[in-house]
Coordinates of C-alpha atoms in Angstrom, one line a residue:
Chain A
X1 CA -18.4 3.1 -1.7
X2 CA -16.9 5.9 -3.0
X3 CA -12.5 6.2 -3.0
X4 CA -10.2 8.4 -4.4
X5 CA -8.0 6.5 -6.8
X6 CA -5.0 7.3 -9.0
X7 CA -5.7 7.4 -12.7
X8 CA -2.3 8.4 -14.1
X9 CA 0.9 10.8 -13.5
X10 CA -0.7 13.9 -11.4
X11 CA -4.3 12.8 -11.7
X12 CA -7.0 11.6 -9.2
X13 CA -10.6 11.0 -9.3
X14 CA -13.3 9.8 -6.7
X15 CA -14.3 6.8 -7.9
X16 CA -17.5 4.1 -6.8
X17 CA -15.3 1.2 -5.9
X18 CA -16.2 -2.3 -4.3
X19 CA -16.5 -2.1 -0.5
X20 CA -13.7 -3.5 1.6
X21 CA -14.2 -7.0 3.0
X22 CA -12.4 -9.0 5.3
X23 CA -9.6 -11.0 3.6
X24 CA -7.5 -12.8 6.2
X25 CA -8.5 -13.8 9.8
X26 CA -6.7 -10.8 11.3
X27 CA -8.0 -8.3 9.5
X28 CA -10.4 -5.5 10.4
X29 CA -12.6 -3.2 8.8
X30 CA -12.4 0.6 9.5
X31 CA -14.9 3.3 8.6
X32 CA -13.0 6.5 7.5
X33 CA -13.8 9.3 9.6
X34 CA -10.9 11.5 8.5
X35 CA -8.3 10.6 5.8
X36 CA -5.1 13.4 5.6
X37 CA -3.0 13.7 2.6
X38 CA 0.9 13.2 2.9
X39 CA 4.1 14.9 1.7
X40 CA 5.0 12.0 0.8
X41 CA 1.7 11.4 -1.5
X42 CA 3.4 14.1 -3.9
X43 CA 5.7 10.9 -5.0
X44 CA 3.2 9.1 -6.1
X45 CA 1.3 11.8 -8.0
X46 CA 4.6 13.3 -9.9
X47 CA 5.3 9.6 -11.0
X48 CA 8.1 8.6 -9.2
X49 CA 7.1 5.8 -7.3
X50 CA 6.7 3.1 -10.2
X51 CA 4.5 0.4 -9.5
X52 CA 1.1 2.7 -9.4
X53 CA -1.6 1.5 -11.6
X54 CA -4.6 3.3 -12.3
X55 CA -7.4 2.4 -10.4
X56 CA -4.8 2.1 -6.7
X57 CA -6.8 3.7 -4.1
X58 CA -4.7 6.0 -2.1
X59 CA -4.4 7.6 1.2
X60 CA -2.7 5.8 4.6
X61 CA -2.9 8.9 7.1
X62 CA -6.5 8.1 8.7
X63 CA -8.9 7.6 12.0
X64 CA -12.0 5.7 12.4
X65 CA -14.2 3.5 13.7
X66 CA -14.1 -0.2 13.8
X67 CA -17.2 -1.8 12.5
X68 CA -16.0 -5.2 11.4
X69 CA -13.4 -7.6 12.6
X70 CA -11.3 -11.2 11.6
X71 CA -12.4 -14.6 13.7
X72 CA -8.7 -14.0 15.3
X73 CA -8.7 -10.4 16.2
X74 CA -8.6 -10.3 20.0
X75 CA -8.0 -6.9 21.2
X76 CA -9.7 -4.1 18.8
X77 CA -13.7 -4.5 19.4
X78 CA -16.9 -3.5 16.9
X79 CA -17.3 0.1 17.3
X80 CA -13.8 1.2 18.8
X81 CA -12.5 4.6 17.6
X82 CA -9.0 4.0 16.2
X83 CA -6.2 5.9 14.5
X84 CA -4.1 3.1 12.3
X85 CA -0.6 3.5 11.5
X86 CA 0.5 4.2 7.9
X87 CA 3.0 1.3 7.9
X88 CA 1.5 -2.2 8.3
X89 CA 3.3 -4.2 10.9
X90 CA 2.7 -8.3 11.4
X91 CA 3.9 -7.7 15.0
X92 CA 5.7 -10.9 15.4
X93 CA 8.5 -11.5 12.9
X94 CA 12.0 -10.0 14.6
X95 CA 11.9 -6.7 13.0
X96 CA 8.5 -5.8 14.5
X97 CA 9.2 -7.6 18.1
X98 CA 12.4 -5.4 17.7
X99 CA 9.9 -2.1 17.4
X100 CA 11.4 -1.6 13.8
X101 CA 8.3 -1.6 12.7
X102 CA 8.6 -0.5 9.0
X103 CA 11.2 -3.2 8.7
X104 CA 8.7 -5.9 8.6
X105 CA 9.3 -9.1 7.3
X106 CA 5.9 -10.3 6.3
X107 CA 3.4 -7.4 5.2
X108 CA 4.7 -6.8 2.0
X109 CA 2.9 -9.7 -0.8
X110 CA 5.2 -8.1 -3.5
X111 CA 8.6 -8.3 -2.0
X112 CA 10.6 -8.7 -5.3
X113 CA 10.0 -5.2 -6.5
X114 CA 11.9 -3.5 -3.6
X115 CA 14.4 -6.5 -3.4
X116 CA 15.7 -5.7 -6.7
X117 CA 15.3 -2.0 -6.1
X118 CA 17.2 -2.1 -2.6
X119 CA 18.9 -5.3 -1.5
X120 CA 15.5 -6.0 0.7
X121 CA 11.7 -5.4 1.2
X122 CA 10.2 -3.6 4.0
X123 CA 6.8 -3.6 5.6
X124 CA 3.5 -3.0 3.4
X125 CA 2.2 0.5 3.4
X126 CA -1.7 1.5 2.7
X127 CA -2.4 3.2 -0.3
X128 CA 1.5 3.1 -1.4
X129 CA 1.9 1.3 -4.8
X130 CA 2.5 -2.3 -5.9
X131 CA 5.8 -2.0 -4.6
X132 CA 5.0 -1.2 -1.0
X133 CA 2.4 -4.2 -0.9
X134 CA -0.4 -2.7 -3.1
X135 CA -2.9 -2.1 -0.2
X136 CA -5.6 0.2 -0.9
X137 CA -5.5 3.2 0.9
X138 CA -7.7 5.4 3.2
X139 CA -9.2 7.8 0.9
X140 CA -12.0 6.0 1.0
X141 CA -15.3 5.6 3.0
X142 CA -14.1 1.9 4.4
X143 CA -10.7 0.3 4.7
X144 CA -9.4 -3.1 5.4
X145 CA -7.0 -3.1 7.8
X146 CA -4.7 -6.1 8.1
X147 CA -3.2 -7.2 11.3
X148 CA -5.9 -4.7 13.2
X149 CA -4.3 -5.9 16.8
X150 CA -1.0 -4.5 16.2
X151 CA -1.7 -1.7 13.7
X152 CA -5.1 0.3 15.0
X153 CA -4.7 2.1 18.4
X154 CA -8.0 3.3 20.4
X155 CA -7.8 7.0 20.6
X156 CA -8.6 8.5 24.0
X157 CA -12.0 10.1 24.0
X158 CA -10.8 13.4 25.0
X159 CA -8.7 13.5 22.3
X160 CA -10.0 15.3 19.3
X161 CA -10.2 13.7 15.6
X162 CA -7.8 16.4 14.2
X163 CA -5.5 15.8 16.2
X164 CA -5.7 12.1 16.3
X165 CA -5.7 11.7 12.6
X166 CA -1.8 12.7 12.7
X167 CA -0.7 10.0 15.1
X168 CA -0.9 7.6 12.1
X169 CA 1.8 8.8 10.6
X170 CA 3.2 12.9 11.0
X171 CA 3.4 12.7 14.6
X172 CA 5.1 9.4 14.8
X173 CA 7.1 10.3 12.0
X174 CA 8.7 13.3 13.4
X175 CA 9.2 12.0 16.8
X176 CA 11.2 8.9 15.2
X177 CA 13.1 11.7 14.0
X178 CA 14.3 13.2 17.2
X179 CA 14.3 9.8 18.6
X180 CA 16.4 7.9 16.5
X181 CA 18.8 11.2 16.4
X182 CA 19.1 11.1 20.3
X183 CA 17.6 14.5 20.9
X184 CA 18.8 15.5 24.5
X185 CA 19.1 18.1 26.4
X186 CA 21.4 21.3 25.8
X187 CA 20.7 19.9 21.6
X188 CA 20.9 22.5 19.1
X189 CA 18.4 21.0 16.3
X190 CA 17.5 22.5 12.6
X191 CA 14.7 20.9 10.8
X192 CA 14.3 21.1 6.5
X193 CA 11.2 21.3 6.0
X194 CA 8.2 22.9 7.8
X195 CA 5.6 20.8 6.9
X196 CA 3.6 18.2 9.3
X197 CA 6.5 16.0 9.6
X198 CA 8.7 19.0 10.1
X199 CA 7.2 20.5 12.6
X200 CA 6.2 17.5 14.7
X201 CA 10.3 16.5 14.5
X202 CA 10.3 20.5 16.4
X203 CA 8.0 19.7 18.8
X204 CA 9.4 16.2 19.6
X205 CA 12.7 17.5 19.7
X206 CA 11.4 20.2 22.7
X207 CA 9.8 17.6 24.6
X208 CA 13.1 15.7 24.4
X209 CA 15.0 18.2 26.0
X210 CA 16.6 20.2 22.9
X211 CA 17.3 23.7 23.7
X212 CA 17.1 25.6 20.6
X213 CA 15.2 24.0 17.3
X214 CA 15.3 26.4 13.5
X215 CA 13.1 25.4 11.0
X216 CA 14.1 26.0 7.6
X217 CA 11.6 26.2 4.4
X218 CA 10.8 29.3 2.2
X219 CA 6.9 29.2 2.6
X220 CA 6.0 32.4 4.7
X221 CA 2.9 30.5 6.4
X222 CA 4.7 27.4 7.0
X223 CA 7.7 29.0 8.8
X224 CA 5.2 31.2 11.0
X225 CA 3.4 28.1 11.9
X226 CA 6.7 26.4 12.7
X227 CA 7.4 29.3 14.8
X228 CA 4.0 29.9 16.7
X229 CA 3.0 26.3 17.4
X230 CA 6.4 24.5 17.6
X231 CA 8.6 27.5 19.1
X232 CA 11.2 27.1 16.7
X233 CA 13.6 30.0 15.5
X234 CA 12.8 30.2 11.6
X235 CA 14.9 30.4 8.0
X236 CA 13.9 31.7 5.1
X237 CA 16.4 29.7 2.7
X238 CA 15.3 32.0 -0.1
X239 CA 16.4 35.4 1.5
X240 CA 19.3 33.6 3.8
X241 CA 22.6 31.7 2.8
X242 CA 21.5 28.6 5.4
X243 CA 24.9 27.2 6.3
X244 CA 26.0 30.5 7.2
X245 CA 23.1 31.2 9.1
X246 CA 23.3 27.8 11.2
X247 CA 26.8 28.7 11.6
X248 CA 26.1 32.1 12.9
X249 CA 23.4 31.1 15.3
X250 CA 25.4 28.0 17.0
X251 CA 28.6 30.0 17.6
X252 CA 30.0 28.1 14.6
X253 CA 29.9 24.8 16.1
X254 CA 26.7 23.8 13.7
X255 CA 23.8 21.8 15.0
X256 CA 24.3 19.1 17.4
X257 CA 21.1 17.3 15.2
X258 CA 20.0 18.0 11.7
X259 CA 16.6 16.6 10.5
X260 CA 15.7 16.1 6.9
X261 CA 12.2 16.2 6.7
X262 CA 11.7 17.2 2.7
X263 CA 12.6 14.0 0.2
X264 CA 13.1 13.1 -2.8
X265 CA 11.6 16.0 -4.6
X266 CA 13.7 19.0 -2.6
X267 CA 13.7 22.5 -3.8
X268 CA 16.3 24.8 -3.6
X269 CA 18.3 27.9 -5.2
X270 CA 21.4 27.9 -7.5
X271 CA 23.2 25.8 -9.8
X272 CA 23.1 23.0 -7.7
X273 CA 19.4 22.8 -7.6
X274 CA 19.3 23.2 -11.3
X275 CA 21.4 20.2 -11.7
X276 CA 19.4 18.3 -9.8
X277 CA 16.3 18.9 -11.5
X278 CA 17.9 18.4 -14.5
X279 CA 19.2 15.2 -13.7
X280 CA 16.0 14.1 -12.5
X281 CA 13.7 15.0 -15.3
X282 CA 16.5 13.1 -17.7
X283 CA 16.0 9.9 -15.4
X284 CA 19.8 10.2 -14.7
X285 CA 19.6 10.1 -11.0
X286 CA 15.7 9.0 -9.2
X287 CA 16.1 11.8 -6.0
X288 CA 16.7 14.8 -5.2
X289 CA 19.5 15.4 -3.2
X290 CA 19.8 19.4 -2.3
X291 CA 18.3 19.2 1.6
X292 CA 20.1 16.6 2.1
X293 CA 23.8 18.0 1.1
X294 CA 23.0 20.8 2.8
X295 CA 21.9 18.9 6.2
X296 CA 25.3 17.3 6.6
X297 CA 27.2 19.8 5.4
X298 CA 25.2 21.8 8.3
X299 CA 25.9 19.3 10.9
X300 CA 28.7 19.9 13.8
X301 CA 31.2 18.0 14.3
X302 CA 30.2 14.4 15.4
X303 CA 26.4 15.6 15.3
X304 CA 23.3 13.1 13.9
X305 CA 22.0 13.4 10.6
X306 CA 18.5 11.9 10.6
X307 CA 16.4 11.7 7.5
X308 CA 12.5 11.4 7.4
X309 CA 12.5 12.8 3.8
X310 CA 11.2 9.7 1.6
X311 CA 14.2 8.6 -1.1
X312 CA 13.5 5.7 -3.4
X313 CA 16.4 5.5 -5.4
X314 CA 19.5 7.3 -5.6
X315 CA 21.0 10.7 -5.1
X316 CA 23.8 12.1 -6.8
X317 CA 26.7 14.2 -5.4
X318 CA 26.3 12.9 -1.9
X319 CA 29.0 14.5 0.5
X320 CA 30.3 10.8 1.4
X321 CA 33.6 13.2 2.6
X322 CA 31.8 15.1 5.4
X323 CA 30.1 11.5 6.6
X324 CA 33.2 10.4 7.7
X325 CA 35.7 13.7 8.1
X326 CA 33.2 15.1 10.3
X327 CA 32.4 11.2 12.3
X328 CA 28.9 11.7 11.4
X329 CA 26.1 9.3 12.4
X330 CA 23.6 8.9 9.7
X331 CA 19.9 7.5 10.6
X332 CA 16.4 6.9 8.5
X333 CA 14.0 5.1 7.8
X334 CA 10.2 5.1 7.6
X335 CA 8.6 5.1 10.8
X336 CA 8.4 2.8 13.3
X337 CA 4.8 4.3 14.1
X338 CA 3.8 0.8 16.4
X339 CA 6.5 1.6 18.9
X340 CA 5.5 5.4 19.4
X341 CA 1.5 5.9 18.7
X342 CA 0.4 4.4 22.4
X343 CA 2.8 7.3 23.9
X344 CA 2.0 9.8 21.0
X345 CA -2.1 9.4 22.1
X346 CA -1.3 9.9 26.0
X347 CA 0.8 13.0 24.9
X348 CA -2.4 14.6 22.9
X349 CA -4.5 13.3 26.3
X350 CA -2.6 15.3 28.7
X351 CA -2.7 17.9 26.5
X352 CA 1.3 18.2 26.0
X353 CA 1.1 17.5 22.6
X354 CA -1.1 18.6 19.9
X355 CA -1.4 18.4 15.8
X356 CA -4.4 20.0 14.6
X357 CA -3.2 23.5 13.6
X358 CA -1.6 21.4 10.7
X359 CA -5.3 20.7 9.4
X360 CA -5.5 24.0 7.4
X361 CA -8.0 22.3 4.9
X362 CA -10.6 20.0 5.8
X363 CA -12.9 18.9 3.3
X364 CA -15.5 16.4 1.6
X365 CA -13.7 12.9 0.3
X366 CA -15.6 14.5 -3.2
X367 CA -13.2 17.3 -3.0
X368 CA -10.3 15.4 -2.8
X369 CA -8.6 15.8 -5.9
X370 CA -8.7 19.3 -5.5
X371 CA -7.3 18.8 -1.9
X372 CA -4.3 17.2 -3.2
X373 CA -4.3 20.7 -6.2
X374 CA -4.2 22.6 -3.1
X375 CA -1.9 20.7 -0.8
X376 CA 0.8 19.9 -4.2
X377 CA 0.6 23.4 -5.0
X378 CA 1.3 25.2 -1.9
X379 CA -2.0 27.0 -2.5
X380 CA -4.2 29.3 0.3
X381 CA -1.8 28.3 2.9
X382 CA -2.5 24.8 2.6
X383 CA -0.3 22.3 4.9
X384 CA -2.5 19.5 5.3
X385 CA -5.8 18.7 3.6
X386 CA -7.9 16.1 5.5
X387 CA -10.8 14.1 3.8
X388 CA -14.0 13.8 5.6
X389 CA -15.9 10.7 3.7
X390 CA -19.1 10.8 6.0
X391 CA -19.2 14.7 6.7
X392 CA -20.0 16.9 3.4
X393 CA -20.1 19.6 5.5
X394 CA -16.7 20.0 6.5
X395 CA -15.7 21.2 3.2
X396 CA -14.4 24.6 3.7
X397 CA -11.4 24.7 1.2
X398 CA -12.8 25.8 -2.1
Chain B
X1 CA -6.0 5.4 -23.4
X2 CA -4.5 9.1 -21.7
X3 CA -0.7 9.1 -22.3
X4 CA -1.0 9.5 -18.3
X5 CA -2.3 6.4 -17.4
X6 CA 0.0 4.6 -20.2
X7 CA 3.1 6.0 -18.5
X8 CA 1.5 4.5 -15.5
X9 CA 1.0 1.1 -17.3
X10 CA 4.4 1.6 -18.0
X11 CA 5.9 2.3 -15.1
X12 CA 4.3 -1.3 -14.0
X13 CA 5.7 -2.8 -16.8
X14 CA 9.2 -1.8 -16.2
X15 CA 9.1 -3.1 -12.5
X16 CA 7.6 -6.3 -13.9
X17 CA 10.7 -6.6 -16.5
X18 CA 13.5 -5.3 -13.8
X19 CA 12.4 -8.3 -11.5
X20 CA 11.9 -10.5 -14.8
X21 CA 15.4 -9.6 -15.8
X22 CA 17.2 -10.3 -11.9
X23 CA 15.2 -13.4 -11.6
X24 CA 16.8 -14.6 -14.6
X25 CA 20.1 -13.7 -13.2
X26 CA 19.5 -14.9 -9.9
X27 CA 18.3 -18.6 -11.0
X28 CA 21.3 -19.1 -12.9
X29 CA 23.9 -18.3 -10.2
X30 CA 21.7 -19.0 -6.8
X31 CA 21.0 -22.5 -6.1
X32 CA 19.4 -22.4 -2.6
X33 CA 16.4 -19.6 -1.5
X34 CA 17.1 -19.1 2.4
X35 CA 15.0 -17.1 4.5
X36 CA 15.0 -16.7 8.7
X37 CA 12.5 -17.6 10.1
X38 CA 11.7 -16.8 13.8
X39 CA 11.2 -20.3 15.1
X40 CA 13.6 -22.4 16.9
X41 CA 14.6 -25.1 14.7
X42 CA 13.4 -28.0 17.1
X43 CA 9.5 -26.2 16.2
X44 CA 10.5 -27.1 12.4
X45 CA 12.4 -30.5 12.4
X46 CA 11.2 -34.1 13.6
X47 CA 7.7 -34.8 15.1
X48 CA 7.3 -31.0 15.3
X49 CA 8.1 -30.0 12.2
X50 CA 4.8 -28.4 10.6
X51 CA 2.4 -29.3 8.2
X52 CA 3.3 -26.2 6.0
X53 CA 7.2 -27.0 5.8
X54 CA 6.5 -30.4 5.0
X55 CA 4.7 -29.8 2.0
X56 CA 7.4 -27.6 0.9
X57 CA 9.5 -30.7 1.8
X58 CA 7.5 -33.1 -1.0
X59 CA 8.8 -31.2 -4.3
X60 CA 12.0 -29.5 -2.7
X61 CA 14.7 -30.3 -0.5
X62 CA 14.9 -28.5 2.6
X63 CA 17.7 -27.7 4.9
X64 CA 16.7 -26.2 8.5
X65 CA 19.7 -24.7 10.4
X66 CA 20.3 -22.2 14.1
X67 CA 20.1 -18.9 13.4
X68 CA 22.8 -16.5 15.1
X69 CA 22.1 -15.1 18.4
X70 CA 19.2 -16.3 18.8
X71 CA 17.6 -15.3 16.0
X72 CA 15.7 -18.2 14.8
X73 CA 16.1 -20.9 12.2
X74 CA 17.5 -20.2 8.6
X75 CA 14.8 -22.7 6.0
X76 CA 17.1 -23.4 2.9
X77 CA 15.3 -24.6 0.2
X78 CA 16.1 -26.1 -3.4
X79 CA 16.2 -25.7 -6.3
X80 CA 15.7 -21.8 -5.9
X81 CA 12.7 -21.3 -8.5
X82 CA 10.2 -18.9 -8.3
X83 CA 7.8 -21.0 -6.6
X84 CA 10.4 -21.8 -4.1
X85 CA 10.2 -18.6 -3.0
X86 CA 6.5 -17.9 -2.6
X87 CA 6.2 -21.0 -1.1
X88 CA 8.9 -20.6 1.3
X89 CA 7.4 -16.8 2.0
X90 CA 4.0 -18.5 2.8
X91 CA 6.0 -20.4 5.0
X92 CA 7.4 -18.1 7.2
X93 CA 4.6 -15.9 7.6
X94 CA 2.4 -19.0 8.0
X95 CA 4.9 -19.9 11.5
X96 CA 5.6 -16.4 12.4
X97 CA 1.9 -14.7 12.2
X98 CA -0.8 -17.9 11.7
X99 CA -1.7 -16.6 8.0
X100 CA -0.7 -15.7 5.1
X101 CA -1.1 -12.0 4.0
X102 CA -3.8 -12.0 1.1
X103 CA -4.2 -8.3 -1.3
X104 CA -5.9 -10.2 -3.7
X105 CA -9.9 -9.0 -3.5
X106 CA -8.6 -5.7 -2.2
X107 CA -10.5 -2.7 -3.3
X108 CA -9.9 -1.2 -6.2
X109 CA -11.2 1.8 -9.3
X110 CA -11.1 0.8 -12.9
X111 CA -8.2 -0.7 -14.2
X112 CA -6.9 0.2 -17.5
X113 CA -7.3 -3.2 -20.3
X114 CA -3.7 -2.3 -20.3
X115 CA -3.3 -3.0 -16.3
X116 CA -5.6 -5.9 -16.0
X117 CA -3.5 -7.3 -18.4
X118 CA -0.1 -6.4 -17.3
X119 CA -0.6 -5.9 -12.9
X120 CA -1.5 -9.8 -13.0
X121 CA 2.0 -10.9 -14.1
X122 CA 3.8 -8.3 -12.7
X123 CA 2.6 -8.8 -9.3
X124 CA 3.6 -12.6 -10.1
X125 CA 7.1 -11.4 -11.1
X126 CA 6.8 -9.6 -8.0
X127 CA 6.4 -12.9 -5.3
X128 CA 8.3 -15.2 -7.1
X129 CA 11.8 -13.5 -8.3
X130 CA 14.5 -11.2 -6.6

């Protein structure tokens, strides 16, 4: 079959690779109908997740169709249409019973790399390098899919591919987001970062109850999208100083919630941005902090900082003084997709909640590596590309 | 080779060392591998106590004890080597999910002479140490 694979620091090719068979009992096999890239790809291609050897098939935002399955898989059937979450949970060590899903204790073969990195080692991840499990990813025509009970979800039939595609992992993502920040109602919330993450956090953070949401990025399309589909009140942070803006717009109380959806690779303006680059390129510090600074620095009084943004390593200059002089709460983590996606696909059923005006490039798995040109670069608008492996004729990016 | 890929290869390499260089560490200061294991510990002790744990048993000793609150049993097993702790992985996921998580025969493009070379060990780096 044919899979896009990483070949080396910001380089990808489609490559004929073995088909997919069925490796453990639980496993299934899925045929790719439609494989998204992820902000959180861009790691991977600049190099600074380690543990990537050429050859790693990637992708692990995807939909299909179930057309193989493990002696012991009991609920998901031949022939189902499924939407499998990014994060692979076992669904029965405490973590996962717990519905801290990414957490989990036994879906990561190659704990030791993340052990000595962090303390601990969470779940596997498809498509994510050595050190998240080494699972081959969804860019591909077929992929195995461990644990297929607890980690592929039958997508109602009125509810479109496009949409569906994004409950694997920038819908659940960004509801986490609000979720685990205790959106209510009355909440003033401000979101870094407008792309599908970002702007699924808005639209979580509405349906939670929040009041007002501003979105904050510098790409013109990305903050009208934020604006039009999710309803949010928008910040250029290129033409506008962003703390005093917040300040101005929340009667100088701040927002009650600030969500980080931009990682380790933030831009910015000024010295401090510099800095950081420069600090990064030298290997001095592994993330970039900017967003991040400026999120709890932005926060009221007492507020929730909650950060989707992926970080590997550390960050520099981090306001450790407005943490606990302002008694804020702090919450992350990679998302607990499992406990949200059943929800997530009612939501898109009833038509309260929808994903696909983030699919801005659909194309041909062949195109891929210049989806990911598109989608790294910021080029024609792009804020999601989405691989079609069996449907040539979707390709209208080029 | 591209210098790409080699700063790939690299990048491998260095995660392979890093755990290489803890494990070291780590043997020489740890003497038990201890993991929690969501079973009550009358599942793993006596008459009940499973086939998986007591192979562990033959070439290591092994300590089963309450968890807190109810969260299981804690397995202790010595000496903490490397195999300890792939074995005592197996383990766990063997009791908590019925199998043990294979990613070898996964897909995969073309490997580098470099990475067939190098992914092997540091993958076995990656199971045994930390």
């Amino acid at each position: 079959m044919r899979a896009l694979c990483w070949t080396g620091v910001n380089d990808v090719k489609v490559e004929k690779v073995p088909d997919p068979g069925l490796l453990n009992r639980q496993d299934a096999i899925v045929k790719v109908t439609a494989s998204s890239v992820c902000g959180s790809d861009l790691h991977l291609l600049d190099g600074y997740v380690p543990a990537m050897a050429a050859g790693d098939v990637l992708g692990h935002e995807f939909i299909g169709e179930v057309v193989e399955v493990g002696p012991d898989v009991s609920r998901r059937r031949v022939g189902e249409r499924v939407v499998v979450c990014s994060i692979i949970g076992c669904g029965r060590c405490r973590y996962c019973r717990q519905g801290t899903w990414s957490l989990c204790d036994n879906t990561n073969p190659n704990p030791a790399f993340l052990e000595t990195a962090i303390g601990h080692a969470g779940a596997g991840i498809f498509g994510y390098s050595h050190a998240m499990g080494g699972f081959a990813g969804s860019h591909a025509e077929y992929v195995r899919v461990p644990y297929a009970d607890h980690n592929a979800f039958p997508v109602p039939e009125n509810v479109s591919d496009e949409d569906a595609v994004f409950a694997s992992d920038a819908v659940p993502t960004g509801w986490m987001g609000a979720d685990i920040a205790n959106v209510g109602p009355g909440d003033v919330v401000a979101v870094w970062g407008c792309g599908g993450v970002g702007q699924m956090a808005m639209k979580a953070a509405y349906l939670m109850g929040a009041e007002r949401v501003i979105a904050i990025d510098r790409f013109p399309e990305r903050l009208s999208m934020a604006r039009e589909k999710a309803g949010a009140e928008i910040l250029d942070y290129e033409k506008t100083d962003v703390l005093d803006a917040l300040k101005e717009m929340t009667g100088g109380r701040g927002p009650d919630v600030c969500i980080e959806a931009v990682g380790m690779e933030s831009h910015g303006k000024g010295p401090q941005y510099a800095y950081d680059r420069a600090k990064q390129g030298l290997r001095l510090q592994t993330d970039r902090g900017l967003t991040l600074r400026q999120a709890i620095m932005a926060c009221r009084k007492g507020g929730v900082v909650s950060v989707l943004g992926v970080y590997l390593g550390w960050v520099d200059k981090f306001p450790m003084g407005a943490v606990v002089n302002k008694s804020l709460t702090l919450r992350s983590g990679q998302q607990h997709g499992q406990r949200y996606i059943p929800r997530l696909l009612e939501l898109m059923s009833q038509g309260r909640l929808e994903a696909r005006h983030l699919l801005t490039h659909p194309m041909s798995l062949d195109d891929a590596p210049k989806g990911y040109d598109l989608f790294k670069n910021k080029k024609k608008g792009c804020v999601r590309a989405v691989f079609y492996p069996f449907n040539g004729h979707k390709s209208a990016a080029a | 080779m591209g210098a790409k890929v080699k700063l790939a290869v690299a990048a491998v390499a260095v995660g392979g060392v890093a755990a290489a260089v803890r494990r070291r560490r780590v043997a020489k200061t740890r003497e038990w591998v201890v993991m929690t294991v969501l079973r009550e510990p009358r599942e793993l002790t006596g008459d009940a106590r499973p086939d998986a744990l007591a192979r562990l048993a033959e070439h290591h000793e092994v300590r089963v004890t309450a968890a807190p609150g109810g969260r299981g049993s804690e397995i202790a097993v010595r000496p903490a080597t490397g195999q300890a702790r792939e074995s005592l992985r197996a383990v766990k996921q063997l009791l908590e999910t019925g199998e043990v998580l294979r990613v070898e025969g996964q897909t995969e493009g073309r490997r580098t002479a470099v990475g067939r070379a190098v992914l092997p060990a540091a993958k076995r780096l990656a199971r045994r140490s930390a």
